[in-house]
XYZ file of C-alpha atoms in Angstrom:
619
model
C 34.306 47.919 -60.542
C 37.045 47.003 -58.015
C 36.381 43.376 -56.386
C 34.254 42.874 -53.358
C 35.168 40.315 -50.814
C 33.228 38.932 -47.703
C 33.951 36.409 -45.753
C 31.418 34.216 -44.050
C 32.619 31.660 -41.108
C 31.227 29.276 -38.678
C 32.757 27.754 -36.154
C 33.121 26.785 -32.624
C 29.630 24.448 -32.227
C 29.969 21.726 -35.043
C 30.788 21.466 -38.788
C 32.882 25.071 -38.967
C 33.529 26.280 -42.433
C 34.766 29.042 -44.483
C 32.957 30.667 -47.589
C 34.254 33.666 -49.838
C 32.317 35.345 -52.312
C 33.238 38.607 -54.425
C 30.370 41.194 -55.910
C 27.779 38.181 -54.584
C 29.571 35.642 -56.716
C 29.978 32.504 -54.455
C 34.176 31.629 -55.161
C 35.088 29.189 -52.591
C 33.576 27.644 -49.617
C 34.779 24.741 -47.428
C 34.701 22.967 -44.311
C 37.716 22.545 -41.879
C 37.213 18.731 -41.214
C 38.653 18.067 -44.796
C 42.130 19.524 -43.997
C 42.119 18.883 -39.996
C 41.095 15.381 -40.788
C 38.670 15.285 -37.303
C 35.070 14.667 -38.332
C 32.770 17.638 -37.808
C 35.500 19.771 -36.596
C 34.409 22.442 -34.711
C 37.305 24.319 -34.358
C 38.275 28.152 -35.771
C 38.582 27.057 -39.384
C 42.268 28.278 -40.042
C 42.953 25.962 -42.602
C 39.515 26.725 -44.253
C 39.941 30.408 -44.289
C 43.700 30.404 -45.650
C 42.583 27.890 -48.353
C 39.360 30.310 -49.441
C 42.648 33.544 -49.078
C 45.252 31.784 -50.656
C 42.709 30.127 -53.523
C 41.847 33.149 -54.502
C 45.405 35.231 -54.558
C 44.436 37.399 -51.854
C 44.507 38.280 -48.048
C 42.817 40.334 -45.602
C 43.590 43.253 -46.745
C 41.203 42.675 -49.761
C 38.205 41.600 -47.561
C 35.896 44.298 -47.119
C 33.622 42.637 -44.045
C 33.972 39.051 -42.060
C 30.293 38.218 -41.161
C 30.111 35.483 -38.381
C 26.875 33.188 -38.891
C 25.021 33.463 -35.125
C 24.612 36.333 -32.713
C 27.056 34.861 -29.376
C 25.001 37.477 -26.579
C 21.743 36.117 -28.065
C 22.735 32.312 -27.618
C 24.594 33.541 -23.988
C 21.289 34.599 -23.228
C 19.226 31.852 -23.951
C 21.710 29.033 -22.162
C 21.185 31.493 -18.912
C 17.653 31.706 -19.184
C 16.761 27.755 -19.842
C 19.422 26.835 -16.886
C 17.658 29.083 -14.653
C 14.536 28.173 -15.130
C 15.602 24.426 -14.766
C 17.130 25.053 -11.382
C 18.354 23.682 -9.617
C 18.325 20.478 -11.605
C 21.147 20.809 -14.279
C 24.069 22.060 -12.220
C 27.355 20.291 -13.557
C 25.899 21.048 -17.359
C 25.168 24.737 -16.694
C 29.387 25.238 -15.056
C 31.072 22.708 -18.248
C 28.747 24.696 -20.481
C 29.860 28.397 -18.490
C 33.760 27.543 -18.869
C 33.616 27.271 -22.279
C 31.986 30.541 -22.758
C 33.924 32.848 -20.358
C 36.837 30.855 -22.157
C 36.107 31.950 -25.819
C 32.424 32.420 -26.524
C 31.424 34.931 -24.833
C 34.724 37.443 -25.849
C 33.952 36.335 -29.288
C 35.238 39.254 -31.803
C 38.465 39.098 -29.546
C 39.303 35.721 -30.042
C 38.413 36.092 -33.679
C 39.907 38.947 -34.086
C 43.156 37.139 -32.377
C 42.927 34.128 -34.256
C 42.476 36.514 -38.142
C 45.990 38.210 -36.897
C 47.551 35.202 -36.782
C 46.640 33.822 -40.590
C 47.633 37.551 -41.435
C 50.943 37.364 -40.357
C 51.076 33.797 -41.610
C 50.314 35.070 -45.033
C 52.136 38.679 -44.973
C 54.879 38.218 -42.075
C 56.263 42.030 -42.917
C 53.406 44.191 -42.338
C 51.313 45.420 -39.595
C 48.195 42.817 -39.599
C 44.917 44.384 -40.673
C 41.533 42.841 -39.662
C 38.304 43.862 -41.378
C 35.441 44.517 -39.700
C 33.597 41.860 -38.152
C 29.775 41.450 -38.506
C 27.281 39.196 -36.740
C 24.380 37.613 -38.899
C 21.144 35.456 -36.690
C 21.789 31.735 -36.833
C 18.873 31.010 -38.570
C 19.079 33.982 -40.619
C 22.164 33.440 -42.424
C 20.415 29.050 -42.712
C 17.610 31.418 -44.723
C 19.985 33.625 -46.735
C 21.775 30.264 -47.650
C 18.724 28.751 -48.533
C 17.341 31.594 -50.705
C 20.161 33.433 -52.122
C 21.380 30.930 -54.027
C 18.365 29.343 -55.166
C 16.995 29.980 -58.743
C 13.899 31.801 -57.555
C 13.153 35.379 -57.575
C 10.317 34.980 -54.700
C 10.063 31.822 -52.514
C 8.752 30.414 -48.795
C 11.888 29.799 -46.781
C 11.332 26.965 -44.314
C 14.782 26.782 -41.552
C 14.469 23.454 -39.063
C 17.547 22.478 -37.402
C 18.771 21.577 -33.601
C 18.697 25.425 -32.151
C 20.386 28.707 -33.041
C 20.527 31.623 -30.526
C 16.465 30.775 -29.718
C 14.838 29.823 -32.965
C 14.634 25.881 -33.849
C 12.418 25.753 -36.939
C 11.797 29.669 -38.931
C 10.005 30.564 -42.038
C 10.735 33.266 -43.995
C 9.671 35.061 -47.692
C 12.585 35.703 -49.610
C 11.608 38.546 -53.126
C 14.297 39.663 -55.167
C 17.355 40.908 -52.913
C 15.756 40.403 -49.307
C 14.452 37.752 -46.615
C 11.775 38.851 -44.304
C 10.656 36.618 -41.111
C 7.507 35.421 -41.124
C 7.262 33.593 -37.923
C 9.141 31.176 -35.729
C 9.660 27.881 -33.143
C 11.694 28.409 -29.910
C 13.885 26.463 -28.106
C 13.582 23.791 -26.427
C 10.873 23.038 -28.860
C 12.711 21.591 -31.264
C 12.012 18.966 -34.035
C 15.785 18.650 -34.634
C 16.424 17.853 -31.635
C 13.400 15.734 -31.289
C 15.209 13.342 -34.160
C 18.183 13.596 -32.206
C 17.031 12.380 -28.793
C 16.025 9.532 -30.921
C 19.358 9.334 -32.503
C 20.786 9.135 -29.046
C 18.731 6.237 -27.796
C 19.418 3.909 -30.579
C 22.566 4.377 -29.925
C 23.546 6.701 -32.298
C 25.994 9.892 -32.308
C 24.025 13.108 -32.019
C 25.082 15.602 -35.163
C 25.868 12.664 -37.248
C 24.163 10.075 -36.839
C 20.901 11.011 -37.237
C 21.143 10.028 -41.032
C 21.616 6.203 -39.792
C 18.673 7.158 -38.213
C 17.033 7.795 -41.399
C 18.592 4.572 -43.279
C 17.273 2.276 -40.175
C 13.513 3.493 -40.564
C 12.392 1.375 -43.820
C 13.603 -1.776 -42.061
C 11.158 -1.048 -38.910
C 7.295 -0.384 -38.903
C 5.970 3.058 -37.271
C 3.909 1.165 -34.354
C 5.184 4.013 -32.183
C 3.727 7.496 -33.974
C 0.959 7.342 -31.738
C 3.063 7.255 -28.648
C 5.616 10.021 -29.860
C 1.918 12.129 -30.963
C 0.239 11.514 -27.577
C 3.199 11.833 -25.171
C 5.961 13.722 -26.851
C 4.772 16.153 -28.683
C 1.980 18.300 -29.418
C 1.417 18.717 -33.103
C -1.042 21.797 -34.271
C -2.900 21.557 -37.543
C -0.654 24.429 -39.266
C 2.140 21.659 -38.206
C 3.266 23.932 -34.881
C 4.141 22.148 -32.159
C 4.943 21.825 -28.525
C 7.567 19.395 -26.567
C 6.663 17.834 -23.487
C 10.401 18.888 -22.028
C 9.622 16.119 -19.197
C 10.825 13.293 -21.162
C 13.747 15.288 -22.128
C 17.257 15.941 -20.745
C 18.976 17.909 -23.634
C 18.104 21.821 -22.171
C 19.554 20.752 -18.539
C 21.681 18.281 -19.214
C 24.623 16.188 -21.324
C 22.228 13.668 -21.907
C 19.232 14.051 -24.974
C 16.113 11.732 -22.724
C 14.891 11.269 -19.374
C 14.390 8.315 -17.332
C 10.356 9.197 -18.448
C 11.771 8.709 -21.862
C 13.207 5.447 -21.071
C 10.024 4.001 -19.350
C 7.745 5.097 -22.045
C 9.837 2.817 -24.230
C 10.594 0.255 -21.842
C 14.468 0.327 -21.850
C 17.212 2.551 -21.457
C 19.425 3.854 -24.512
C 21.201 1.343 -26.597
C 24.704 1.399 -26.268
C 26.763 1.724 -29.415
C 28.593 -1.418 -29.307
C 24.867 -3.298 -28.588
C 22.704 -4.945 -31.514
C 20.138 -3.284 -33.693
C 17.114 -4.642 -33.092
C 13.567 -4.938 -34.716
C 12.394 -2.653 -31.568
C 15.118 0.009 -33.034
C 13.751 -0.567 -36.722
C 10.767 0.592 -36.054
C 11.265 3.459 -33.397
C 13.738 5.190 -36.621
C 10.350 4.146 -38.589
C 8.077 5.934 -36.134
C 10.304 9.331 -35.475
C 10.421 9.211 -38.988
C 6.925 9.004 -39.748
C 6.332 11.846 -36.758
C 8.930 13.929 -39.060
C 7.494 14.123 -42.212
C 4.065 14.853 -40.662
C 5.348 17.825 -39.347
C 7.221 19.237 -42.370
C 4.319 18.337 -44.738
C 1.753 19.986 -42.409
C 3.862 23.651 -41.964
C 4.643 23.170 -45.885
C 1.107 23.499 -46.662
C 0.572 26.087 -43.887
C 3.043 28.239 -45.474
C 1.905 27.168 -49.027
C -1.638 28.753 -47.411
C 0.109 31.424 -45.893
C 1.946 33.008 -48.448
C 0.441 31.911 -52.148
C 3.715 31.225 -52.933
C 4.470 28.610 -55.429
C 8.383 27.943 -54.246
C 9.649 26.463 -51.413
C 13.317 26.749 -50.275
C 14.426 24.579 -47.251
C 17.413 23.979 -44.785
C 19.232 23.739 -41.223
C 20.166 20.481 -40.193
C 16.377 18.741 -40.835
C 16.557 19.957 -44.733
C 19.687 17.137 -44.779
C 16.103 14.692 -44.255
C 15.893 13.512 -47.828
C 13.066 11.182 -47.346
C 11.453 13.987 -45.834
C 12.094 16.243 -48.874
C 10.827 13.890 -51.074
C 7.511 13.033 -49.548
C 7.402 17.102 -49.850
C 8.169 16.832 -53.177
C 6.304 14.166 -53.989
C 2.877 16.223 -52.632
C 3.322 18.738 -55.353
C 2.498 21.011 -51.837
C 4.762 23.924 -54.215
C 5.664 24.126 -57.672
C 9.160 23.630 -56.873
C 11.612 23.011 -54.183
C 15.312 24.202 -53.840
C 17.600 22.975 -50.250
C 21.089 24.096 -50.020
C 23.565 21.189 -50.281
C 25.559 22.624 -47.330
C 22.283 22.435 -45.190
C 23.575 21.935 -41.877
C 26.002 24.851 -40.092
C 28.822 24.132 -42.517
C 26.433 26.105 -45.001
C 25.853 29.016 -42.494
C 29.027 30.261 -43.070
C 28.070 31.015 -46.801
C 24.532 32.261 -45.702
C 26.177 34.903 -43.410
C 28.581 36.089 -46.166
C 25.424 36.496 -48.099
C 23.294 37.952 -45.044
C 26.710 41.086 -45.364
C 26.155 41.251 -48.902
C 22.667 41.533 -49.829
C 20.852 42.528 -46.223
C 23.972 45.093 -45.082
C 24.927 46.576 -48.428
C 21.878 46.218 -49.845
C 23.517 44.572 -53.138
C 21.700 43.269 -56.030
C 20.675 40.160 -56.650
C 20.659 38.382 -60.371
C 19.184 35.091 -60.254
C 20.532 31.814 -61.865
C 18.321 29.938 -63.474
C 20.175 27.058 -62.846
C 21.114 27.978 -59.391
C 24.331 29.949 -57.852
C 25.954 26.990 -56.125
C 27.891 25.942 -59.021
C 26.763 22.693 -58.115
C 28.306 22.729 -54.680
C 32.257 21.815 -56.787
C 33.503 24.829 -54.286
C 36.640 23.586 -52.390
C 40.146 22.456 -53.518
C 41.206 21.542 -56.811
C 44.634 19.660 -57.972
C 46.011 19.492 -61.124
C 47.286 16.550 -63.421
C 50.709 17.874 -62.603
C 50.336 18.009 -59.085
C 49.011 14.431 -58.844
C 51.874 13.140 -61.240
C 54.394 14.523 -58.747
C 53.273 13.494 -55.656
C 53.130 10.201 -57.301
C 56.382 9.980 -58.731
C 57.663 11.816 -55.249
C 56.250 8.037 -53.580
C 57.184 6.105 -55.943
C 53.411 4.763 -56.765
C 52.857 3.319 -59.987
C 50.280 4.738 -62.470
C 48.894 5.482 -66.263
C 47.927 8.803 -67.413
C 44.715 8.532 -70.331
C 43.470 11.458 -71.941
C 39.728 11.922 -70.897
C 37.908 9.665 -73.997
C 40.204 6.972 -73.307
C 39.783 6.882 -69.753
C 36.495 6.691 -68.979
C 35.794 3.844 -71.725
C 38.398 1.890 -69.394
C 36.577 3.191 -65.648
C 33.545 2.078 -67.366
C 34.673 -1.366 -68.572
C 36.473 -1.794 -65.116
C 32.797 -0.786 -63.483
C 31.200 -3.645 -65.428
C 33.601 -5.825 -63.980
C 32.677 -5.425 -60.802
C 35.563 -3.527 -59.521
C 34.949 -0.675 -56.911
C 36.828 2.291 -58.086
C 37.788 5.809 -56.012
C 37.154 8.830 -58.386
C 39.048 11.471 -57.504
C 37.788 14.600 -60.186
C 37.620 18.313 -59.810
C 37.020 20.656 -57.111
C 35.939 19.269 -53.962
C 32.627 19.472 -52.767
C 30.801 22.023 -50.156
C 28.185 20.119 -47.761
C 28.274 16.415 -46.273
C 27.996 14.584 -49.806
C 29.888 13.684 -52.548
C 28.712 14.454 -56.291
C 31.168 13.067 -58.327
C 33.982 15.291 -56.792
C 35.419 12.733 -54.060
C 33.432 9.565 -54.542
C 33.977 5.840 -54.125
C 31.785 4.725 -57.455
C 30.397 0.990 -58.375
C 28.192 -1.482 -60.570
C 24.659 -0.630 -59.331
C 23.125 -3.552 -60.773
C 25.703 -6.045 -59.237
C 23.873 -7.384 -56.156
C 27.297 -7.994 -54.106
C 28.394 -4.143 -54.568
C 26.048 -2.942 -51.456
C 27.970 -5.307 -49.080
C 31.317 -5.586 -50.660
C 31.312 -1.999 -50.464
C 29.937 -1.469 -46.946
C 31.985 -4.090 -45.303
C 35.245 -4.030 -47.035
C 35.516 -0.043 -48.537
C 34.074 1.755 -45.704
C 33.936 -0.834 -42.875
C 30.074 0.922 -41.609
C 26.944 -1.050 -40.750
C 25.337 -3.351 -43.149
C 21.885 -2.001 -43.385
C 23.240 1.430 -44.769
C 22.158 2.165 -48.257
C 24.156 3.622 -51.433
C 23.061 6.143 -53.476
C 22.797 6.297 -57.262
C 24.623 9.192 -59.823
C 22.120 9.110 -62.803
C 22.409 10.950 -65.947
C 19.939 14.151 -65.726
C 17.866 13.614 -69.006
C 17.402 9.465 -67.778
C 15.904 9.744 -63.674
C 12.797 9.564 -65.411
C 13.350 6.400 -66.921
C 15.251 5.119 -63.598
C 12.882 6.660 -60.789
C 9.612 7.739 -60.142
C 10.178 11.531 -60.630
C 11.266 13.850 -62.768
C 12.967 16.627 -60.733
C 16.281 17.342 -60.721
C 18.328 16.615 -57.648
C 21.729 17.996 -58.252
C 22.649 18.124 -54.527
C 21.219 14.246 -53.580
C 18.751 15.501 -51.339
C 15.816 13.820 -52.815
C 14.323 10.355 -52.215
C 12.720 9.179 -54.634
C 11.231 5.738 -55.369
C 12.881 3.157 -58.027
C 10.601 3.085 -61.379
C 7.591 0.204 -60.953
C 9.222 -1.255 -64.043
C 12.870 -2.115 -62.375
C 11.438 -3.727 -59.448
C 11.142 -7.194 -58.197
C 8.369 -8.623 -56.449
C 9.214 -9.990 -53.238
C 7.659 -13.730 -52.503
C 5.150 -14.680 -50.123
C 8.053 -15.903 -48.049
C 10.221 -12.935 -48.573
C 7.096 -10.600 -47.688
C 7.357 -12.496 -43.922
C 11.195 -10.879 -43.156
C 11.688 -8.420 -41.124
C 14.155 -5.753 -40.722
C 17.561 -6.766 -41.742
C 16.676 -9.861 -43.075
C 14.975 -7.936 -45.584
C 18.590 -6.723 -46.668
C 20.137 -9.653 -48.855
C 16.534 -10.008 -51.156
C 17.305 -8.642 -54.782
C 14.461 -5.799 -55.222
C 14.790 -4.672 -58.343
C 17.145 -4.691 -61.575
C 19.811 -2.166 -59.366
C 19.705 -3.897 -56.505
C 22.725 -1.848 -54.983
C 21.240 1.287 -54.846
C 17.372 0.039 -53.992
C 16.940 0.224 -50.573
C 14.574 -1.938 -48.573
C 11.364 0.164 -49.472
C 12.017 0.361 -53.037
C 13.172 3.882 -53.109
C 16.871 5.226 -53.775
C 18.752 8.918 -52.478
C 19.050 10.331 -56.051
C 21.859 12.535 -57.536
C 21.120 14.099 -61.138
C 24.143 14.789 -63.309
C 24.326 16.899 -65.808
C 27.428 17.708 -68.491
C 27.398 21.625 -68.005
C 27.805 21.066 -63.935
C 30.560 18.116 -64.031
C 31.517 16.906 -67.836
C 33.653 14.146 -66.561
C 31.412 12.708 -64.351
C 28.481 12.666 -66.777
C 30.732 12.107 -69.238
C 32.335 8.742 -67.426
C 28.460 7.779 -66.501
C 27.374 8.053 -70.270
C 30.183 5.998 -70.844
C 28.924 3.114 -68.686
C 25.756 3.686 -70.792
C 27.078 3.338 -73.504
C 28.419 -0.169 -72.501
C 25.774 -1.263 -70.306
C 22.522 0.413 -71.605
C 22.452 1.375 -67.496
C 22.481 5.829 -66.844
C 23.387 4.969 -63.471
C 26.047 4.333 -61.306
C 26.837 3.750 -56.820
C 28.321 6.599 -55.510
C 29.351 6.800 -51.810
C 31.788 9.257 -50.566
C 35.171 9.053 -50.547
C 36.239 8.174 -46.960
C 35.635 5.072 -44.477
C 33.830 5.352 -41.650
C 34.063 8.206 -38.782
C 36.575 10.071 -41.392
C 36.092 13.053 -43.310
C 36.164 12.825 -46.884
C 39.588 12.850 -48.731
C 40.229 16.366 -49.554
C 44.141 15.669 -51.085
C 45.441 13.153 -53.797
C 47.688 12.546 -50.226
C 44.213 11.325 -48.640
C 42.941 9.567 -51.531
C 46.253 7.703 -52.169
C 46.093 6.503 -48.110
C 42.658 5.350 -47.953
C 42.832 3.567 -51.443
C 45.659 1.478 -49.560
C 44.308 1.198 -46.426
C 40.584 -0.352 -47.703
C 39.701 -3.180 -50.134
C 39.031 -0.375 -53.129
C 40.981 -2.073 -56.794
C 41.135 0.988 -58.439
C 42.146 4.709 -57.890
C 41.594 7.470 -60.201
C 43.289 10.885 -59.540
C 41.966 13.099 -62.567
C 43.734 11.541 -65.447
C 45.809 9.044 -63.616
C 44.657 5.243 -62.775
C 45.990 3.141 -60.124
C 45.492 -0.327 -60.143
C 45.871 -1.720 -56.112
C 47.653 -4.731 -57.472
C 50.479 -2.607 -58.794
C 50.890 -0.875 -55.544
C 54.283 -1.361 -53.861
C 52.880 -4.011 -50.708
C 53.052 -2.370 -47.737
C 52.646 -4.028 -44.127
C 48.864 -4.780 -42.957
C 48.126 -2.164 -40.444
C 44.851 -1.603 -38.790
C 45.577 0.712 -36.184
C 44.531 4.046 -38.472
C 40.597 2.566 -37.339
C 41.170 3.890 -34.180
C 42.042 7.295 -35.101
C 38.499 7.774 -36.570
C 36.088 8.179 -33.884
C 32.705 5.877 -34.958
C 29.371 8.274 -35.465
């Protein structure tokens, strides 16, 4: 059988990405933030796309189909309708908005079709260029077919929530075998994800990316607020439905997410970013978070109801909710529960390469037990000898240790205290690193959480880390037993490791709360006890689990921190060329680069400069 290519793509709203598979087989899939360095990048993915060609030792003459991940007329459509019928309120909104789509969006397979002859020519200058066919998949479709494709069920519940697609906000689907079927769905402006983000935007917050600072702030406040969000806000149905009141809203007439109604309710207008977090913050991210796992839990076990099913599969942009996740999990609502690591649009572009696969040509489908992400390892790769040359080609010093050898010494170093940038494998697909491009520390050392917050990736101090554990030991670690390959699941820090706080420590509040040791791994515990787990096992990444097991081995701990590689407002390192700059630029001692260590006080000194900050736009 001669290969199959398609090629999925998103682009041109947020997060736009790239994703090749051949005969179904997911082969590559990336975002183009990593190589334009610009956070959430939203751009035509031309580096993305080459990368996934080039990767892969082929152009696009061997792509059979490009599928593009929403339906532009549908979304055209429902941006006319919602500015009409907020007329004539909304007027400088509806003509930025209106520029941009007789610009680009609303010509779409032109400019695509424009912007594919270009990498065509870049790639074969001497021939005529050739453009496959382009397809259009539904927004939240292709967030389904991610969700379910993939996944190692035959027959599962799909559950989509994100900000909006062309109408739908939150869809449910079955997926059986080789097909998704809709089941029912939420239009816009009723929207829970954008419900989190209006709340994103009044603490201050960056909409589309800060919304998980969002979710980090909440254990530090109380939820004295549900009762407002229920009564005034929205209307939440038994089956977990629900209804807006669009009054105290500005985002579907507007550039701004709440109304001056908003801001009374609450008694103050949006924080500004540069302002201080405040208990009254706290405990709004507590409430909105509260309101949000209501809602999930309550359509879970409508669908559960529904359907009979005993699998769940989730995404869009609320799936990227682990808390959420895993109070869902933590129900037992379904047997088991799958979310695409890519959740957000990023992943969309796979999900409409698999939308042209198996709901146009009707391919197929085998499932993997395990599950058909390949544990998300699906960007670039470098060699040893790469590395070694751009090292020598700057002139930084380094030793090379064969595998056994080196993690005995990243573990010893660990143990020290030293906060090390692990640079291993194929880079990851989605918004977290797994042991691909990861910034990796001591958990149980109580100074890591700061040292690393402060001086490594210069972000707020309330902001948790997560923990890498070793598969076979989150038992032993946390209260579950799950896997969570794609650190998407909360779960809380076993009874066992924890430390009581004091009858003077119980009177804190919020951030106050942060510097009080809570348990035996106190820099991956956050304030409520519970930790954003990542399982590890060898057949998915051997060197990670393998360097883990060595810091067993020394420490009796399965665990280790693991942040992503990057400081704040920047993308994660995607080159040895990115690694090598934010090593220098940050406080981090050690750098790993496959085989290769780096010690910083070997480094040739180069001048303090602080200027780069400024380059990264804050989130």
């Amino acid at each position: 059988m001669s290969n199959e290519f398609l090629l999925g793509l998103s682009c041109f709203y947020h997060d736009s990405a790239a994703a090749l598979i051949c005969n179904g087989e997911i082969i590559s899939a990336v975002q183009e933030e990593r190589f334009s360095r610009k956070k959430h990048d939203s751009r035509f993915p031309y580096n993305a796309i080459k990368y996934c060609l080039k990767s892969n030792n082929i152009n696009l003459k061997d792509i059979k189909n490009i599928v593009y991940y929403e339906k532009p007329l549908l979304t055209f459509e429902r941006l006319l309708e919602t500015y009409l019928a907020a007329s004539p309120r909304g007027g400088r909104s509806f003509v930025a908005a209106m520029q941009v789509w007789l610009k680009e969006k609303l010509f779409l397979k032109s400019e695509l079709k424009k912007k594919f002859k270009d990498i065509q020519k870049e790639i074969i200058n001497n021939e005529d260029p050739y453009i496959p066919e382009i397809l259009f998949a539904e927004h939240h479709q292709s967030h389904a077919a991610a969700a379910f494709y993939p996944s190692p069920f035959e027959e599962s519940v799909i559950l989509c929530m994100d900000g909006v697609g062309e109408w739908a906000t939150t869809s449910t689907w079955i997926g059986k075998g080789n097909k998704i079927k809709p089941l029912w769905e939420i239009s816009f402006p009723h929207s829970l994800g954008l419900l989190y983000s209006a709340f994103t935007y009044y603490c201050g917050f960056k909409v589309n990316s800060g919304e998980y600072k969002l979710m980090g702030l909440a254990p530090y406040g109380e939820p004295i607020f549900t009762k407002e969000i229920k009564e005034k806000l929205i209307d939440i149905k038994d089956d977990g439905t629900f209804k807006l009141d669009m009054s105290y809203f500005k985002y579907h007439r507007g550039f701004r997410m709440t109304s001056q109604k908003f801001n009374k309710l609450f008694g103050s207008p949006p924080r500004d970013a540069a302002e201080e977090l405040t208990q009254f913050h706290m405990n709004l991210a507590s409430s909105i978070q509260a309101v949000t796992e209501e809602i999930v839990l309550k359509i879970a076990c409508s669908l559960k109801k529904e359907t009979g099913i005993e699998n769940i599969c989730l995404a869009g942009g609320v799936a990227l909710n682990c808390v959420a996740n895993g109070k869902l999990l933590e129900k037992k609502i379904f047997n088991d529960i799958w979310i695409q690591p890519a959740s957000g649009d990023a992943g969309s572009a796979l999900g409409a390469a698999l939308v042209g696969w198996y709901e146009h040509f009707d391919k197929p489908r085998k499932v993997n037990p395990s599950d058909s992400m390949k544990g998300t390892y699906l960007g670039c790769n470098f060699s040893n000898e790469e590395i070694i040359h751009y090292l020598k080609k700057i002139n930084a010093p380094f030793e090379t240790y064969q595998d056994n050898e080196l993690f005995k010494k990243i573990a010893l170093e660990l143990e020290g205290g030293k906060v090390i940038g692990w640079f291993n494998g194929p880079m990851e697909f989605g918004p977290r690193a797994l042991g691909g491009r990861s910034i990796i520390g001591d958990p149980r050392n109580q100074e890591m959480q700061s040292v690393m917050n402060l001086k490594i990736k210069y972000r707020e101090s309330f902001r948790p880390f997560a923990p890498s554990v070793l598969e076979e030991d989150v038992a032993s670690q946390f209260e579950m037993k799950n896997k969570s390959p794609y650190m998407l699941l909360v779960a809380p820090v076993k009874k066992e490791l924890c430390i009581d706080m004091n009858a003077e420590q119980k009177k804190l509040f919020g951030i106050d709360k942060l510097n009080i040791k809570r348990s035996t791994l106190p820099a991956i515990t956050h304030v409520d006890y519970s930790a954003r787990v990542q399982t590890v096992n060898k057949e998915t990444n051997s060197r990670y689990y393998n360097l883990i097991n060595a810091f067993k081995k020394l420490t009796n701990c399965p665990l280790i921190v693991n942040t992503s590689f990057n400081v704040r407002g920047e993308p994660i390192v995607c080159t040895p060329q990115d690694a090598y700059r934010c090593f220098m630029r940050t406080e981090m001692d050690i750098l790993v680069l496959q085989n290769q260590i780096l010690y910083k006080s070997e480094q040739p000194k180069v001048e303090k400069d602080e200027t780069w900050k400024q380059k990264f736009e804050l989130d």
